[in-house]
Amino acid sequence: LSVLRSDSPSISRLLSRCSSCCSSRVWRAWAIMSSPVASTVRCNVRFTVATSFTYSAIMRVSSCTRVKRSTSSWSKPACASLACASATGSGTSYRGIGSPDSTTYYEPVDGARRVQAVDRMIGGRAAWNVVTSVNDGEAHNMGRDVHMEHDARYDRADEFMEIVLNCWDSWEDDALVVDKKSGLFAHPEKVHRQEYDGKYLKTHGTFTVPRSPQGHPVVIQAGSSPRGKIFSARWAETVFVAYHDIEDGKKQYKEFKDAIAGHGRDPDKVTVNTIAYPVVGETRMEAEDKMALIESLYREVDGLSLLSEALNFDFKTKGMDEAFSEAELAGMSGMHAMRNRVMQVIGRNPTVRDF
């Protein structure tokens, strides 16, 4: 749901309904972000339901940004998701809290430390949505000239995950002592040093955060490109998917489970969750009215901006009915699954309007 005004009835109901399970600090901040100070501010709260997974809902305060009236590729300045996860976790007792963090623009030991620290702070209820980022706007924000090539991002992410999991497993379950009388904090022989040298990343040292009540945060992934699926099969404990019909879903589900087994992992321990964007109302009519309002807010420039961001290609350089060349399609280094899906459905080089 996109809410543009803090006095909207829908946001009032959302806040009152969630007050029993969410930190009031988070919702006060949300109300401030949604205030009508500037009518071009857009804020989204996404709840992704994962019913087969102990984390019954994953919350992400995904963006609060002024809508840019250009279709060039740009990066949404996301809210500090780990801070939100920590605050929300402190106001809840049973809800699992998932937060995204990029493997492309951070160092693995730092990422492992931050996510594991949140997991310990909220009693072993944290999850990490592993993302590789998508566009040049993010690269520019982080001091890079261009975003990494699609498959290379996942190659780096593989090394990132090897280091992170080594960090999380470097403390044995009973390593922590915290004995004030003897002064022993942890058994040194049960805290293991890490030595890693890879193509993209390296680390030499001892991880500083003990294991959490659940061992380590749950690993979430949503890669749907061919390379992304390989990454998910190797590392994910739960995944988001967007199957477009039942038969396609059955086919992809089996392929994914077989790929998990191919990595020597137990397919039954990796859950698959279809993405849903619920529109909620007291009655079906109220929900349909809300959906109609949401659909009426769409503007072509918004769609083009989002496509430019997701595919890392400046859509304003093309006419609406101008087909993309082979070189332009190959140069889209963002979300390959989105590009591949459109090409598959259209059956030819797609136009901007096709996207």
Short mmCIF file of C-alpha atoms in Angstrom, two decimals:
data_model
loop_
_atom_site.label_atom_id
_atom_site.label_comp_id
_atom_site.label_asym_id
_atom_site.label_seq_id
_atom_site.Cartn_x
_atom_site.Cartn_y
_atom_site.Cartn_z
CA LEU A 1 0.00 0.00 0.00
CA SER A 2 1.29 3.44 -0.90
CA VAL A 3 0.06 6.04 1.55
CA LEU A 4 0.50 9.70 0.66
CA ARG A 5 -1.15 11.41 3.63
CA SER A 6 -0.82 10.77 7.35
CA ASP A 7 -4.52 11.57 7.90
CA SER A 8 -5.61 8.84 5.48
CA PRO A 9 -8.20 6.50 7.11
CA SER A 10 -6.32 3.47 5.82
CA ILE A 11 -3.06 4.41 7.55
CA SER A 12 -4.97 5.21 10.76
CA ARG A 13 -6.50 1.74 10.77
CA LEU A 14 -3.16 0.17 9.91
CA LEU A 15 -1.46 1.93 12.81
CA SER A 16 -4.17 1.01 15.31
CA ARG A 17 -4.27 -2.64 14.22
CA CYS A 18 -0.51 -3.03 14.39
CA SER A 19 -0.03 -1.20 17.68
CA SER A 20 -0.31 -4.43 19.66
CA CYS A 21 2.59 -6.14 17.88
CA CYS A 22 4.91 -3.41 16.66
CA SER A 23 7.13 -0.87 18.33
CA SER A 24 5.36 2.47 18.73
CA ARG A 25 8.62 4.21 17.85
CA VAL A 26 8.58 2.64 14.40
CA TRP A 27 4.98 3.67 13.75
CA ARG A 28 5.53 7.22 14.99
CA ALA A 29 8.45 7.45 12.56
CA TRP A 30 6.23 5.99 9.84
CA ALA A 31 3.55 8.61 10.52
CA ILE A 32 6.17 11.35 10.23
CA MET A 33 7.47 9.94 6.95
CA SER A 34 3.90 9.87 5.63
CA SER A 35 3.08 13.43 6.63
CA PRO A 36 1.80 15.76 3.88
CA VAL A 37 4.82 18.07 4.20
CA ALA A 38 5.60 17.33 0.58
CA SER A 39 2.97 15.69 -1.58
CA THR A 40 5.65 13.96 -3.64
CA VAL A 41 6.92 11.85 -0.75
CA ARG A 42 6.17 8.17 -1.24
CA CYS A 43 6.56 5.62 1.53
CA ASN A 44 5.91 1.89 1.22
CA VAL A 45 5.51 -0.74 3.91
CA ARG A 46 5.62 -4.27 2.57
CA PHE A 47 4.43 -7.30 4.50
CA THR A 48 5.40 -10.57 2.83
CA VAL A 49 3.54 -13.50 4.34
CA ALA A 50 5.55 -16.72 4.71
CA THR A 51 3.09 -19.15 6.25
CA SER A 52 5.24 -22.30 6.03
CA PHE A 53 8.13 -20.59 7.74
CA THR A 54 8.45 -19.68 11.42
CA TYR A 55 8.86 -16.06 10.40
CA SER A 56 5.15 -15.47 9.80
CA ALA A 57 5.77 -12.04 8.33
CA ILE A 58 8.74 -10.18 6.96
CA MET A 59 8.54 -6.42 7.29
CA ARG A 60 10.52 -4.00 5.27
CA VAL A 61 10.18 -0.26 5.38
CA SER A 62 11.36 -0.18 1.83
CA SER A 63 11.62 3.42 0.82
CA CYS A 64 10.89 7.01 1.64
CA THR A 65 11.88 9.17 -1.26
CA ARG A 66 10.77 12.10 -3.32
CA VAL A 67 9.44 10.92 -6.63
CA LYS A 68 11.92 11.98 -9.27
CA ARG A 69 10.24 13.23 -12.44
CA SER A 70 12.74 11.63 -14.74
CA THR A 71 12.97 8.14 -16.14
CA SER A 72 16.72 7.90 -15.75
CA SER A 73 18.08 5.19 -13.47
CA TRP A 74 18.20 6.30 -9.85
CA SER A 75 18.46 4.72 -6.44
CA LYS A 76 15.82 4.95 -3.72
CA PRO A 77 17.46 5.92 -0.40
CA ALA A 78 16.11 3.08 1.73
CA CYS A 79 15.42 3.54 5.40
CA ALA A 80 17.91 1.94 7.79
CA SER A 81 16.26 -1.46 7.69
CA LEU A 82 18.38 -3.12 10.38
CA ALA A 83 17.61 -0.27 12.76
CA CYS A 84 13.90 -0.74 12.02
CA ALA A 85 14.26 -4.49 12.57
CA SER A 86 15.90 -3.93 15.94
CA ALA A 87 13.26 -1.42 17.06
CA THR A 88 10.37 -3.59 15.84
CA GLY A 89 11.90 -6.67 17.46
CA SER A 90 12.15 -4.89 20.82
CA GLY A 91 8.39 -4.28 20.72
CA THR A 92 7.40 -7.84 19.83
CA SER A 93 7.86 -11.27 21.36
CA TYR A 94 7.14 -13.89 18.71
CA ARG A 95 7.27 -12.23 15.30
CA GLY A 96 10.33 -12.91 13.13
CA ILE A 97 11.81 -9.77 11.60
CA GLY A 98 13.60 -9.87 8.23
CA SER A 99 15.80 -7.14 6.83
CA PRO A 100 17.57 -6.74 3.46
CA ASP A 101 21.29 -6.09 3.22
CA SER A 102 23.48 -5.97 0.11
CA THR A 103 26.44 -8.23 -0.60
CA THR A 104 27.76 -5.85 -3.27
CA TYR A 105 28.52 -2.68 -1.31
CA TYR A 106 29.44 -3.94 2.17
CA GLU A 107 32.11 -6.11 3.71
CA PRO A 108 31.04 -9.61 4.83
CA VAL A 109 32.42 -9.51 8.38
CA ASP A 110 30.65 -6.20 8.99
CA GLY A 111 27.41 -7.55 7.52
CA ALA A 112 27.65 -10.75 9.58
CA ARG A 113 28.29 -8.74 12.74
CA ARG A 114 25.39 -6.32 12.24
CA VAL A 115 22.78 -8.96 11.41
CA GLN A 116 23.97 -11.36 14.12
CA ALA A 117 23.94 -8.54 16.68
CA VAL A 118 20.29 -7.78 15.86
CA ASP A 119 19.49 -11.50 16.09
CA ARG A 120 20.96 -11.64 19.60
CA MET A 121 19.22 -8.41 20.65
CA ILE A 122 15.75 -9.69 19.72
CA GLY A 123 16.22 -13.22 21.04
CA GLY A 124 16.93 -15.17 17.88
CA ARG A 125 14.10 -13.88 15.66
CA ALA A 126 16.06 -12.11 12.92
CA ALA A 127 16.32 -12.98 9.24
CA TRP A 128 18.53 -11.53 6.50
CA ASN A 129 17.18 -10.98 2.99
CA VAL A 130 20.34 -11.35 0.90
CA VAL A 131 20.33 -8.93 -2.06
CA THR A 132 22.99 -8.01 -4.61
CA SER A 133 21.60 -4.54 -5.53
CA VAL A 134 20.56 -3.62 -9.06
CA ASN A 135 21.67 -0.32 -10.59
CA ASP A 136 24.26 2.37 -11.25
CA GLY A 137 22.47 4.81 -8.93
CA GLU A 138 23.44 2.62 -6.00
CA ALA A 139 26.98 2.34 -7.34
CA HIS A 140 27.30 6.13 -7.54
CA ASN A 141 25.97 6.53 -3.98
CA MET A 142 28.59 4.06 -2.77
CA GLY A 143 31.50 5.71 -4.59
CA ARG A 144 31.64 3.36 -7.62
CA ASP A 145 31.48 4.35 -11.26
CA VAL A 146 29.23 1.50 -12.42
CA HIS A 147 27.29 -1.36 -10.88
CA MET A 148 28.88 -4.79 -11.05
CA GLU A 149 27.87 -7.05 -13.94
CA HIS A 150 24.92 -9.32 -13.09
CA ASP A 151 26.61 -12.73 -12.76
CA ALA A 152 29.75 -11.23 -11.22
CA ARG A 153 27.58 -9.83 -8.41
CA TYR A 154 26.48 -13.35 -7.57
CA ASP A 155 30.05 -14.65 -7.79
CA ARG A 156 31.03 -12.04 -5.21
CA ALA A 157 27.92 -12.88 -3.18
CA ASP A 158 28.98 -16.55 -3.05
CA GLU A 159 32.25 -15.53 -1.41
CA PHE A 160 30.34 -13.12 0.83
CA MET A 161 28.11 -15.95 2.07
CA GLU A 162 31.04 -18.29 2.64
CA ILE A 163 32.64 -15.71 4.91
CA VAL A 164 29.39 -14.78 6.70
CA LEU A 165 28.47 -18.38 7.49
CA ASN A 166 32.05 -19.10 8.58
CA CYS A 167 31.76 -16.12 10.94
CA TRP A 168 28.44 -17.27 12.37
CA ASP A 169 29.70 -20.84 12.85
CA SER A 170 33.07 -19.82 14.29
CA TRP A 171 31.56 -19.70 17.80
CA GLU A 172 30.57 -23.12 19.09
CA ASP A 173 27.20 -23.38 20.86
CA ASP A 174 28.73 -23.58 24.34
CA ALA A 175 31.65 -21.21 23.75
CA LEU A 176 30.14 -18.34 25.76
CA VAL A 177 30.69 -18.54 29.53
CA VAL A 178 30.48 -15.00 31.05
CA ASP A 179 31.70 -16.16 34.47
CA LYS A 180 32.25 -13.04 36.59
CA LYS A 181 34.00 -14.92 39.40
CA SER A 182 36.67 -16.50 37.23
CA GLY A 183 36.73 -13.70 34.67
CA LEU A 184 36.24 -16.16 31.82
CA PHE A 185 34.14 -14.65 29.03
CA ALA A 186 34.37 -17.54 26.56
CA HIS A 187 36.31 -20.73 26.00
CA PRO A 188 39.08 -19.61 23.63
CA GLU A 189 39.41 -23.08 22.11
CA LYS A 190 35.72 -22.89 21.07
CA VAL A 191 36.05 -19.59 19.19
CA HIS A 192 37.74 -20.25 15.86
CA ARG A 193 39.82 -17.88 13.77
CA GLN A 194 38.90 -17.48 10.10
CA GLU A 195 41.38 -17.48 7.22
CA TYR A 196 39.81 -16.79 3.84
CA ASP A 197 41.27 -15.60 0.55
CA GLY A 198 38.94 -15.43 -2.44
CA LYS A 199 38.84 -13.75 -5.83
CA TYR A 200 36.77 -10.81 -4.55
CA LEU A 201 37.02 -10.94 -0.76
CA LYS A 202 39.34 -11.95 2.03
CA THR A 203 39.38 -11.94 5.82
CA HIS A 204 41.80 -13.04 8.52
CA GLY A 205 40.75 -12.87 12.13
CA THR A 206 38.24 -13.78 14.81
CA PHE A 207 34.54 -12.97 14.66
CA THR A 208 33.36 -10.97 17.66
CA VAL A 209 29.64 -11.82 18.04
CA PRO A 210 28.61 -15.07 19.80
CA ARG A 211 25.91 -17.35 18.43
CA SER A 212 22.29 -16.34 18.93
CA PRO A 213 19.49 -18.49 20.43
CA GLN A 214 18.68 -19.78 16.94
CA GLY A 215 22.35 -20.21 15.98
CA HIS A 216 22.35 -17.54 13.31
CA PRO A 217 19.78 -15.43 11.40
CA VAL A 218 17.56 -17.12 8.83
CA VAL A 219 18.84 -16.56 5.27
CA ILE A 220 16.22 -15.27 2.81
CA GLN A 221 16.71 -14.94 -0.94
CA ALA A 222 14.59 -13.99 -3.95
CA GLY A 223 16.89 -14.54 -6.93
CA SER A 224 14.84 -15.59 -9.96
CA SER A 225 17.31 -15.22 -12.82
CA PRO A 226 19.20 -18.40 -13.81
CA ARG A 227 22.25 -17.27 -11.80
CA GLY A 228 20.08 -16.07 -8.95
CA LYS A 229 18.37 -19.46 -8.68
CA ILE A 230 21.74 -21.18 -8.42
CA PHE A 231 22.65 -18.80 -5.60
CA SER A 232 19.34 -19.40 -3.79
CA ALA A 233 19.66 -23.18 -4.08
CA ARG A 234 23.10 -23.02 -2.49
CA TRP A 235 22.43 -20.62 0.38
CA ALA A 236 18.78 -19.79 1.07
CA GLU A 237 16.72 -21.17 3.94
CA THR A 238 13.55 -19.60 2.60
CA VAL A 239 12.86 -17.92 -0.75
CA PHE A 240 10.37 -15.50 -2.30
CA VAL A 241 8.99 -16.56 -5.68
CA ALA A 242 6.56 -15.13 -8.24
CA TYR A 243 5.16 -18.07 -10.20
CA HIS A 244 2.85 -16.84 -12.97
CA ASP A 245 0.63 -19.92 -13.24
CA ILE A 246 0.17 -23.30 -11.54
CA GLU A 247 1.93 -25.44 -14.14
CA ASP A 248 4.91 -23.08 -14.35
CA GLY A 249 5.00 -23.00 -10.55
CA LYS A 250 5.08 -26.80 -10.28
CA LYS A 251 7.90 -26.97 -12.84
CA GLN A 252 10.02 -24.27 -11.20
CA TYR A 253 9.36 -25.63 -7.70
CA LYS A 254 10.64 -29.08 -8.67
CA GLU A 255 13.67 -27.62 -10.45
CA PHE A 256 14.51 -25.53 -7.39
CA LYS A 257 14.16 -28.41 -4.95
CA ASP A 258 16.32 -30.61 -7.21
CA ALA A 259 18.95 -27.85 -7.34
CA ILE A 260 19.00 -27.68 -3.54
CA ALA A 261 19.62 -31.41 -3.37
CA GLY A 262 22.34 -31.01 -5.98
CA HIS A 263 24.22 -28.83 -3.48
CA GLY A 264 24.03 -31.61 -0.88
CA ARG A 265 21.34 -29.83 1.13
CA ASP A 266 17.99 -31.13 2.39
CA PRO A 267 15.22 -29.70 0.11
CA ASP A 268 12.62 -30.15 2.86
CA LYS A 269 14.46 -27.63 5.03
CA VAL A 270 14.17 -24.82 2.46
CA THR A 271 10.74 -23.22 2.26
CA VAL A 272 9.22 -21.52 -0.79
CA ASN A 273 6.90 -18.54 -0.32
CA THR A 274 4.90 -16.88 -3.07
CA ILE A 275 4.89 -13.09 -2.96
CA ALA A 276 1.57 -11.40 -2.22
CA TYR A 277 0.59 -7.73 -1.86
CA PRO A 278 -2.60 -7.73 0.23
CA VAL A 279 -5.10 -4.88 0.15
CA VAL A 280 -7.11 -5.08 3.36
CA GLY A 281 -10.56 -3.73 4.20
CA GLU A 282 -13.38 -4.35 6.67
CA THR A 283 -15.41 -5.65 3.72
CA ARG A 284 -14.64 -6.86 0.21
CA MET A 285 -16.15 -3.65 -1.18
CA GLU A 286 -13.86 -1.50 0.97
CA ALA A 287 -10.81 -3.51 -0.16
CA GLU A 288 -11.88 -3.18 -3.81
CA ASP A 289 -12.34 0.58 -3.38
CA LYS A 290 -8.82 0.82 -1.96
CA MET A 291 -7.45 -1.22 -4.84
CA ALA A 292 -9.23 1.06 -7.33
CA LEU A 293 -7.69 4.08 -5.64
CA ILE A 294 -4.22 2.55 -5.77
CA GLU A 295 -4.60 1.76 -9.47
CA SER A 296 -5.85 5.29 -10.18
CA LEU A 297 -2.63 6.77 -8.75
CA TYR A 298 -0.46 5.15 -11.43
CA ARG A 299 1.43 7.51 -13.74
CA GLU A 300 3.41 6.45 -16.75
CA VAL A 301 6.49 8.32 -15.55
CA ASP A 302 6.42 6.31 -12.31
CA GLY A 303 6.38 3.03 -14.23
CA LEU A 304 9.25 4.13 -16.45
CA SER A 305 11.28 5.29 -13.43
CA LEU A 306 10.79 1.96 -11.67
CA LEU A 307 11.71 0.01 -14.81
CA SER A 308 14.84 2.13 -15.22
CA GLU A 309 15.80 1.42 -11.64
CA ALA A 310 15.05 -2.31 -11.74
CA LEU A 311 16.71 -3.03 -15.10
CA ASN A 312 19.53 -0.47 -14.83
CA PHE A 313 18.68 1.02 -18.22
CA ASP A 314 17.56 4.58 -18.93
CA PHE A 315 14.07 4.04 -20.40
CA LYS A 316 13.63 7.70 -21.29
CA THR A 317 16.12 7.25 -24.14
CA LYS A 318 13.62 5.07 -26.03
CA GLY A 319 10.27 5.77 -27.67
CA MET A 320 7.30 3.92 -26.20
CA ASP A 321 6.93 1.71 -29.27
CA GLU A 322 10.60 1.48 -30.19
CA ALA A 323 12.01 -2.05 -29.91
CA PHE A 324 15.16 -2.65 -27.89
CA SER A 325 18.19 -3.87 -29.78
CA GLU A 326 20.02 -7.06 -28.87
CA ALA A 327 22.87 -5.00 -27.45
CA GLU A 328 20.50 -2.92 -25.29
CA LEU A 329 18.78 -6.01 -23.91
CA ALA A 330 22.12 -7.64 -23.16
CA GLY A 331 23.26 -4.43 -21.44
CA MET A 332 20.42 -4.47 -18.91
CA SER A 333 22.41 -5.49 -15.85
CA GLY A 334 19.64 -5.15 -13.27
CA MET A 335 16.93 -7.75 -12.69
CA HIS A 336 17.48 -10.31 -15.44
CA ALA A 337 14.42 -12.33 -14.45
CA MET A 338 12.15 -9.38 -15.26
CA ARG A 339 13.81 -8.83 -18.63
CA ASN A 340 13.75 -12.55 -19.47
CA ARG A 341 10.07 -12.87 -18.53
CA VAL A 342 9.03 -10.04 -20.86
CA MET A 343 11.12 -11.43 -23.71
CA GLN A 344 9.62 -14.89 -23.19
CA VAL A 345 6.02 -13.63 -23.22
CA ILE A 346 6.46 -11.23 -26.16
CA GLY A 347 8.48 -13.63 -28.30
CA ARG A 348 10.49 -10.86 -29.99
CA ASN A 349 12.61 -7.89 -29.02
CA PRO A 350 10.23 -5.98 -26.70
CA THR A 351 9.38 -2.27 -26.76
CA VAL A 352 9.14 0.09 -23.81
CA ARG A 353 5.37 -0.37 -23.87
CA ASP A 354 5.79 -4.16 -23.70
CA PHE A 355 7.72 -3.76 -20.45
#
